[in-house]
Coordinates of C-alpha atoms and ligand atoms in Angstrom, one line a residue:
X231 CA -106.0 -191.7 -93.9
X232 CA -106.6 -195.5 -93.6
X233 CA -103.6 -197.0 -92.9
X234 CA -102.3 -200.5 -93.5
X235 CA -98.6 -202.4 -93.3
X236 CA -96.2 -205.1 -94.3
X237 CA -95.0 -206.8 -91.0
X238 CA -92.3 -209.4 -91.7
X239 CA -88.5 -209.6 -90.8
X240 CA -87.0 -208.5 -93.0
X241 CA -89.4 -206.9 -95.1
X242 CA -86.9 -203.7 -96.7
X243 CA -86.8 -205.7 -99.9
X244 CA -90.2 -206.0 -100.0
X245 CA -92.7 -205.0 -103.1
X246 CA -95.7 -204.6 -101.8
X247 CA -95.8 -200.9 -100.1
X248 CA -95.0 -200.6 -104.1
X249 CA -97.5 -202.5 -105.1
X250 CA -100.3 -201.8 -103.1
X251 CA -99.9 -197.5 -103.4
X252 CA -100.0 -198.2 -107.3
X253 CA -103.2 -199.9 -106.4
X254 CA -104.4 -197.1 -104.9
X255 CA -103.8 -194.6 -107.2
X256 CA -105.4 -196.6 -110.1
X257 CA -108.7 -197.2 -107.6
X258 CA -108.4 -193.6 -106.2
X259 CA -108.4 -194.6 -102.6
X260 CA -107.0 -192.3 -99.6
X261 CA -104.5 -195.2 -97.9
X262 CA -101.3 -195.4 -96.7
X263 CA -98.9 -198.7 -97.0
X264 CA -96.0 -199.2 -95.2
X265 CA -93.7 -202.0 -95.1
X266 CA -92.9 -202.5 -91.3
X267 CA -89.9 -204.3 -89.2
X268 CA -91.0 -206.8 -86.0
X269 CA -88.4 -208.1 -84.0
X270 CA -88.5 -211.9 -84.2
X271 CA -89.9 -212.3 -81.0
X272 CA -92.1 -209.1 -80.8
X273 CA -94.6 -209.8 -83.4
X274 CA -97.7 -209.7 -81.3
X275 CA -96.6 -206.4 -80.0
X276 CA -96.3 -204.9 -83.3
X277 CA -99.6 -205.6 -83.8
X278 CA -100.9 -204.0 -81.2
X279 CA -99.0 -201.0 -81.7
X280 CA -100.1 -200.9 -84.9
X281 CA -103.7 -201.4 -84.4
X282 CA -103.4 -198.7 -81.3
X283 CA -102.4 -196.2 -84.5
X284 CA -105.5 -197.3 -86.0
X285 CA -104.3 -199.6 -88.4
X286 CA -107.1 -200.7 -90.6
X287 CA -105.3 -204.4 -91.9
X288 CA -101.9 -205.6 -92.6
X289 CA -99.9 -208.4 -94.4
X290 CA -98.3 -211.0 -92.7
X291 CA -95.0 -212.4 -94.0
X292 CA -91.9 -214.4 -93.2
X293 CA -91.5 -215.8 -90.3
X294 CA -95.3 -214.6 -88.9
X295 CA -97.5 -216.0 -90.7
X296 CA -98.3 -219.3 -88.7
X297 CA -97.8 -217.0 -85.5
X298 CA -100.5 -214.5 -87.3
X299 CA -102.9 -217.6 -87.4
X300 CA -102.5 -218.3 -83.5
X301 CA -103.3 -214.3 -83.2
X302 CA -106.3 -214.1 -85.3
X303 CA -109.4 -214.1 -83.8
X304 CA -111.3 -215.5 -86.3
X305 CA -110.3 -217.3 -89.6
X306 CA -111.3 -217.7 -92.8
X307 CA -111.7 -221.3 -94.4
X308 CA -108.7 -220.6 -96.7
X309 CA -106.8 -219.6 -93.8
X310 CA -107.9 -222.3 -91.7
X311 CA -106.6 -225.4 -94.1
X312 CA -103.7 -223.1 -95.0
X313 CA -102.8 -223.1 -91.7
X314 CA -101.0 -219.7 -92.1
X315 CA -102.6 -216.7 -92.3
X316 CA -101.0 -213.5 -95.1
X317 CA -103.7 -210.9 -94.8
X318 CA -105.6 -209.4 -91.1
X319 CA -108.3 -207.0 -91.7
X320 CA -109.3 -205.0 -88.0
X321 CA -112.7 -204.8 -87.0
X322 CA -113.6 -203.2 -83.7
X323 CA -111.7 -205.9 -81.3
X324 CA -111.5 -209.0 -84.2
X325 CA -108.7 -209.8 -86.1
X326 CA -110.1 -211.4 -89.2
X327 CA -107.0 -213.6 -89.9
X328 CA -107.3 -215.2 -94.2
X329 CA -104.8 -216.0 -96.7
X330 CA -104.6 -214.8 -100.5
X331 CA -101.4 -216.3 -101.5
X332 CA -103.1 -219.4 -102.6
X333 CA -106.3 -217.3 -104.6
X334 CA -103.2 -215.6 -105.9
X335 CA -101.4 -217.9 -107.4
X336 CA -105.2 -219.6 -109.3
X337 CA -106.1 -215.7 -110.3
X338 CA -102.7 -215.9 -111.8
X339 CA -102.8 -219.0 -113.7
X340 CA -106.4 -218.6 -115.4
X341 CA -106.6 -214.9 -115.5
X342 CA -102.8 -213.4 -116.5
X343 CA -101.5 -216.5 -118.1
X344 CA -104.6 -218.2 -119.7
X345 CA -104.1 -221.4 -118.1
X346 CA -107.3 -223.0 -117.4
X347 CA -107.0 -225.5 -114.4
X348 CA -111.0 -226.7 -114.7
X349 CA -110.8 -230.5 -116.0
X350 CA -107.1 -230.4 -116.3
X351 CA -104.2 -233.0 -114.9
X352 CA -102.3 -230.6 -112.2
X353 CA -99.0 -231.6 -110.3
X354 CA -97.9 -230.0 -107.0
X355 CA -94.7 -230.7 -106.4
X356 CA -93.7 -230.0 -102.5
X357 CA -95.6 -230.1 -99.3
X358 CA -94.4 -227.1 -97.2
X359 CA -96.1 -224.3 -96.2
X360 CA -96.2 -222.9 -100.3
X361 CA -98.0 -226.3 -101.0
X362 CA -100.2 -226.0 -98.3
X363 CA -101.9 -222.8 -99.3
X364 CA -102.6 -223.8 -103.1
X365 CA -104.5 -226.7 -102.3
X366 CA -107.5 -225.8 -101.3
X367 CA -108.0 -222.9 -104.2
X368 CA -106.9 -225.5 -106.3
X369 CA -109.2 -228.2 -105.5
X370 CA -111.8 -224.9 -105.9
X371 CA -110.9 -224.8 -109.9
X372 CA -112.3 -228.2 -110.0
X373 CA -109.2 -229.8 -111.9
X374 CA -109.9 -233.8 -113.3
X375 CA -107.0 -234.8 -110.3
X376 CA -104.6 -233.1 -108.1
X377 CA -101.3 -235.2 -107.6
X378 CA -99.3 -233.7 -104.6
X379 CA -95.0 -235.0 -104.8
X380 CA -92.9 -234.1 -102.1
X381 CA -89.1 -235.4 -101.4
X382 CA -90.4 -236.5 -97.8
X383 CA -93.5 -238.5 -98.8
X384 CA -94.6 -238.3 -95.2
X385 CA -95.5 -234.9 -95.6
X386 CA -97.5 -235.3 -98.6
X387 CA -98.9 -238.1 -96.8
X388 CA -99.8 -235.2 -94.4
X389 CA -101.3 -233.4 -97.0
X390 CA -103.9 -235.7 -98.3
X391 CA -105.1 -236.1 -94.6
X392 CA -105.5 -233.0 -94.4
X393 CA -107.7 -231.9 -97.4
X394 CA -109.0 -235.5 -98.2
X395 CA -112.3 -233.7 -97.2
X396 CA -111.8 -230.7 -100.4
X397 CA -110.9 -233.0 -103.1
X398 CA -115.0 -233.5 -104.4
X399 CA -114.6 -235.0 -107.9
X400 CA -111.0 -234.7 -108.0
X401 CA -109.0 -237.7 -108.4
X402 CA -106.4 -236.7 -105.2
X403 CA -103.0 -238.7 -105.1
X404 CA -99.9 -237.7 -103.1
X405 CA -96.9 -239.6 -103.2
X406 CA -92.7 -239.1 -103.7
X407 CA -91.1 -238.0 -107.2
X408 CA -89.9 -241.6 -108.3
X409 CA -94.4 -242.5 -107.9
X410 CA -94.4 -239.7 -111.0
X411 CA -93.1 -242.3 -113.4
X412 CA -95.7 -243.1 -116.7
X413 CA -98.0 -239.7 -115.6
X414 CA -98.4 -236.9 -118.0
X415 CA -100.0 -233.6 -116.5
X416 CA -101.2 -230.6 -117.8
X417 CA -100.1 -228.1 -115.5
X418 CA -97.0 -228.6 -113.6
X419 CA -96.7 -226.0 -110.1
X420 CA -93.4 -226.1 -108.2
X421 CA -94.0 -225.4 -104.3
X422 CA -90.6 -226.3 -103.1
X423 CA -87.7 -224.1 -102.5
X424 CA -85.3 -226.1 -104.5
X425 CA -84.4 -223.3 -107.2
X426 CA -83.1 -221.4 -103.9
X427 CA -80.6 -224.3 -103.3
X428 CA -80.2 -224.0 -107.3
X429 CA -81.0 -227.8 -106.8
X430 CA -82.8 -230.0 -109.7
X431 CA -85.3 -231.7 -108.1
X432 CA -85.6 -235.8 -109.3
X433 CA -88.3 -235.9 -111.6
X434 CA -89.0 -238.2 -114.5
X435 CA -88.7 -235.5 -117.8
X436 CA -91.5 -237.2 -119.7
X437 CA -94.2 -236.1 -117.1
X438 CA -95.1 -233.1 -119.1
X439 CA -98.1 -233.2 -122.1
X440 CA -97.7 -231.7 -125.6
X441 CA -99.1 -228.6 -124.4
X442 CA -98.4 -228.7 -120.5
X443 CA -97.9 -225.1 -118.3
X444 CA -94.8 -225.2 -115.6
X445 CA -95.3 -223.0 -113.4
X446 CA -92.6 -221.7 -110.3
X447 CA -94.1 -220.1 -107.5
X448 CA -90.3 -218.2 -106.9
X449 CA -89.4 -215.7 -109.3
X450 CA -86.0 -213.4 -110.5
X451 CA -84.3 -211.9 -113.4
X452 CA -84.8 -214.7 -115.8
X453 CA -85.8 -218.1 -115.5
X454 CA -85.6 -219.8 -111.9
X455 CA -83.5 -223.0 -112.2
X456 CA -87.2 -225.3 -112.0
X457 CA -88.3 -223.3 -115.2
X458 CA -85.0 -223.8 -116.7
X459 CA -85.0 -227.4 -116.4
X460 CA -88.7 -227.8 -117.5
X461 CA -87.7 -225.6 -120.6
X462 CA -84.9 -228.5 -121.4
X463 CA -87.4 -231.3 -120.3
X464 CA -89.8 -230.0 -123.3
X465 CA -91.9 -227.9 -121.5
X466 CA -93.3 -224.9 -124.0
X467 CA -95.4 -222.7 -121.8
X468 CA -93.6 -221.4 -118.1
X469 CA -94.4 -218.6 -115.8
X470 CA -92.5 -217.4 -112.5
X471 CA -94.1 -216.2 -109.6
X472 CA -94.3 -212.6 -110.4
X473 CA -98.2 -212.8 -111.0
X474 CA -98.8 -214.5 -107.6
X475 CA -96.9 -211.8 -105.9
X476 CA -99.2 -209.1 -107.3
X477 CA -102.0 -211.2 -107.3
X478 CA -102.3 -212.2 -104.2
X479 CA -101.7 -208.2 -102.8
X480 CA -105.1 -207.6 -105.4
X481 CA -106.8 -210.2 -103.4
X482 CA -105.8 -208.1 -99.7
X483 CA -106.2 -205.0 -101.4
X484 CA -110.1 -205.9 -102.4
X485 CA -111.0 -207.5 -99.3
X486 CA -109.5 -204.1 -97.7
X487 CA -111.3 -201.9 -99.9
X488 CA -114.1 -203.4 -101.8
X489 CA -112.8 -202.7 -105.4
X490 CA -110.6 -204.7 -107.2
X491 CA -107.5 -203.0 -108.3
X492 CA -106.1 -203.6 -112.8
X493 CA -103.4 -206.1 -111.2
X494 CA -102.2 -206.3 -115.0
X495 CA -100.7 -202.8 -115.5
X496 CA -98.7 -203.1 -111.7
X497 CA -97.9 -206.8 -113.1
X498 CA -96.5 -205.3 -116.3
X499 CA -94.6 -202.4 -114.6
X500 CA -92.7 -205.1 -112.0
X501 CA -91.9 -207.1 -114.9
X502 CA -89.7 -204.3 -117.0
X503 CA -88.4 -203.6 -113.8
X504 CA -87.3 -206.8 -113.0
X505 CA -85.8 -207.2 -116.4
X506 CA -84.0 -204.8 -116.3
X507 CA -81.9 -206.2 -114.0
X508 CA -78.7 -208.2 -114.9
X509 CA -79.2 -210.1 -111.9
X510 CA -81.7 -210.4 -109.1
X511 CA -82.1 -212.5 -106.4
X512 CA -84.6 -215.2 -105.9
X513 CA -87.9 -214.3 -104.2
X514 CA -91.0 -216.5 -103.3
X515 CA -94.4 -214.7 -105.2
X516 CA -95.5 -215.6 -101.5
X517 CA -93.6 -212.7 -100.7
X518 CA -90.6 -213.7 -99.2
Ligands
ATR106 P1 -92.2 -223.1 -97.7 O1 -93.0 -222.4 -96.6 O2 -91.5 -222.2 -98.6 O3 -93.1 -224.1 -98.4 P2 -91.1 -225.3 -96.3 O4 -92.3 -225.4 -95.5 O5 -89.7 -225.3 -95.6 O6 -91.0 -223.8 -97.0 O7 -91.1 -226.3 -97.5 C1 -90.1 -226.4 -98.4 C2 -90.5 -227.4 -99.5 O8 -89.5 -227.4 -100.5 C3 -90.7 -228.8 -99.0 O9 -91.7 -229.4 -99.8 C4 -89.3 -229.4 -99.2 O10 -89.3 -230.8 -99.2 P3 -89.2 -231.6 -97.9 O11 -90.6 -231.6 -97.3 O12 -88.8 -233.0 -98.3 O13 -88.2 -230.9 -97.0 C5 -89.0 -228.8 -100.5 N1 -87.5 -228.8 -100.8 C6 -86.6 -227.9 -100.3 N2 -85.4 -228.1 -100.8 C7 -85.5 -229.2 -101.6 C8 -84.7 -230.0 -102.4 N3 -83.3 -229.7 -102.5 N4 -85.1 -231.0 -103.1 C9 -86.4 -231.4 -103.0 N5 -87.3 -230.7 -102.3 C10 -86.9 -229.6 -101.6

């Protein structure tokens, strides 16, 4: 039986060994998924051991993934200006390093939530590692312009060096939140961590249009505090990250496979689970 893993610390709370055997029921391939514990500063050698067990691929999650982009032997583009790699396929002596989470999140927007991003206004807000992955399948949905907002401007600043090269036809700004003053944008995408903090982050409440889509890559039982305060600022249409989580495992899961798993029905299934739930903590649809 092909056999793939979750390598993280911690990873018990994880959904994906969930996730990806639904997927493999549905697509009616032989695989095993397991969700698997490195010490912090053992990752490497639980790579090996797991390839020596003939691991076939694995995801990468926190605190590994910019470690599993030094280990990769060869990269993907996404992975490369992600600078983090989520997903390793095994071949012979490569490790194929890429990174779904930002394919995730876009597959999530325009296919699950009907949110177009082709010719729209979009906002990033935050400059971390989360902001760093969307970018560049972002600037791949051809949006009118891309503004990137971050508390530390510098970072943003960071940003637009980095993938100045991506933009095309894109208008690409970056700047801090007070710069967001007089903009109106179609599709809002918070990249930060400030709903773990419960934090509000500073932003001008006007910046939304009449028919704007807020969207938080973290996700719980109800709305995150980011979706709660764009549901006061006006905003009418909201997602969590729930999609992105399942998403971006559909996006391993084909590359793994070669047939795309009905991400909708696992989506669907999470969801009333989740629901259910008087209270569950906050969790990054990057998977941690
Ligand atoms: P991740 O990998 O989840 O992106 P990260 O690289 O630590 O984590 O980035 C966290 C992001 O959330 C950053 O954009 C951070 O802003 P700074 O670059 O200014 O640190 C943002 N963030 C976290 N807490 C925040 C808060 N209370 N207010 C505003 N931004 C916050």
């Amino acid at each position: 039986m092909d056999r793939y893993a979750l390598i993280g610390h911690p990873v018990e709370h994880s959904k994906s060994p969930h996730i990806h055997a639904a997927f493999a029921r549905q697509t009616r391939q032989e695989l095993s998924y397991r969700a698997l514990l490195a010490p912090l500063d053992g990752f490497s050698d639980t790579v090996r051991m797991f390839r020596a067990e003939h691991g076939r691929g694995a995801n990468i999650t926190v605190p590994f993934k910019i470690e599993a982009y030094a280990l990769a032997t060869r990269l993907t583009e996404r992975a490369r200006l992600a600078g983090a790699v989520n997903t390793f396929t095994f071949e012979d002596d490569a490790i194929i390093g890429d990174n779904t989470d930002g394919i995730g999140l876009v597959r999530d927007l325009i296919i699950n939530l009907a949110c177009p991003l082709a010719g729209r206004r979009v906002l990033l807000l935050g400059a971390g590692g989360a902001a760093r992955g969307a970018v560049f399948p972002l600037f791949q949905t051809k949006p009118v312009s891309l503004t990137i907002a971050n508390r530390t401007i510098e970072r943003a600043q960071e940003l637009r060096t980095a993938f100045a090269s991506c933009a095309g036809q894109t208008a690409f700004t970056v700047g801090g939140f007070g710069d967001l003053k007089g903009w109106e944008f179609d599709v809002v995408i918070n990249a930060t961590s400030v709903s773990l903090e419960n934090g509000v982050l500073p932003l001008p409440g006007n910046i939304f249009a009449p028919d704007a889509f807020v969207y938080d890559m973290m996700y719980g039982a109800g709305d995150t505090p980011f979706l709660a305060w764009a549901r006061t600022a006006g905003a009418a249409r909201l997602s969590d990250g729930l999609g992105m989580l399942v998403e971006q495992a559909a996006e391993s899961f084909t590359l793994w496979r070669g047939v795309r798993p009905n991400s909708a029905s696992v989506l669907s299934g999470l969801r009333r689970k989740l629901a259910s739930k008087s209270k569950a903590e906050l969790i990054s649809g990057r998977e941690f």
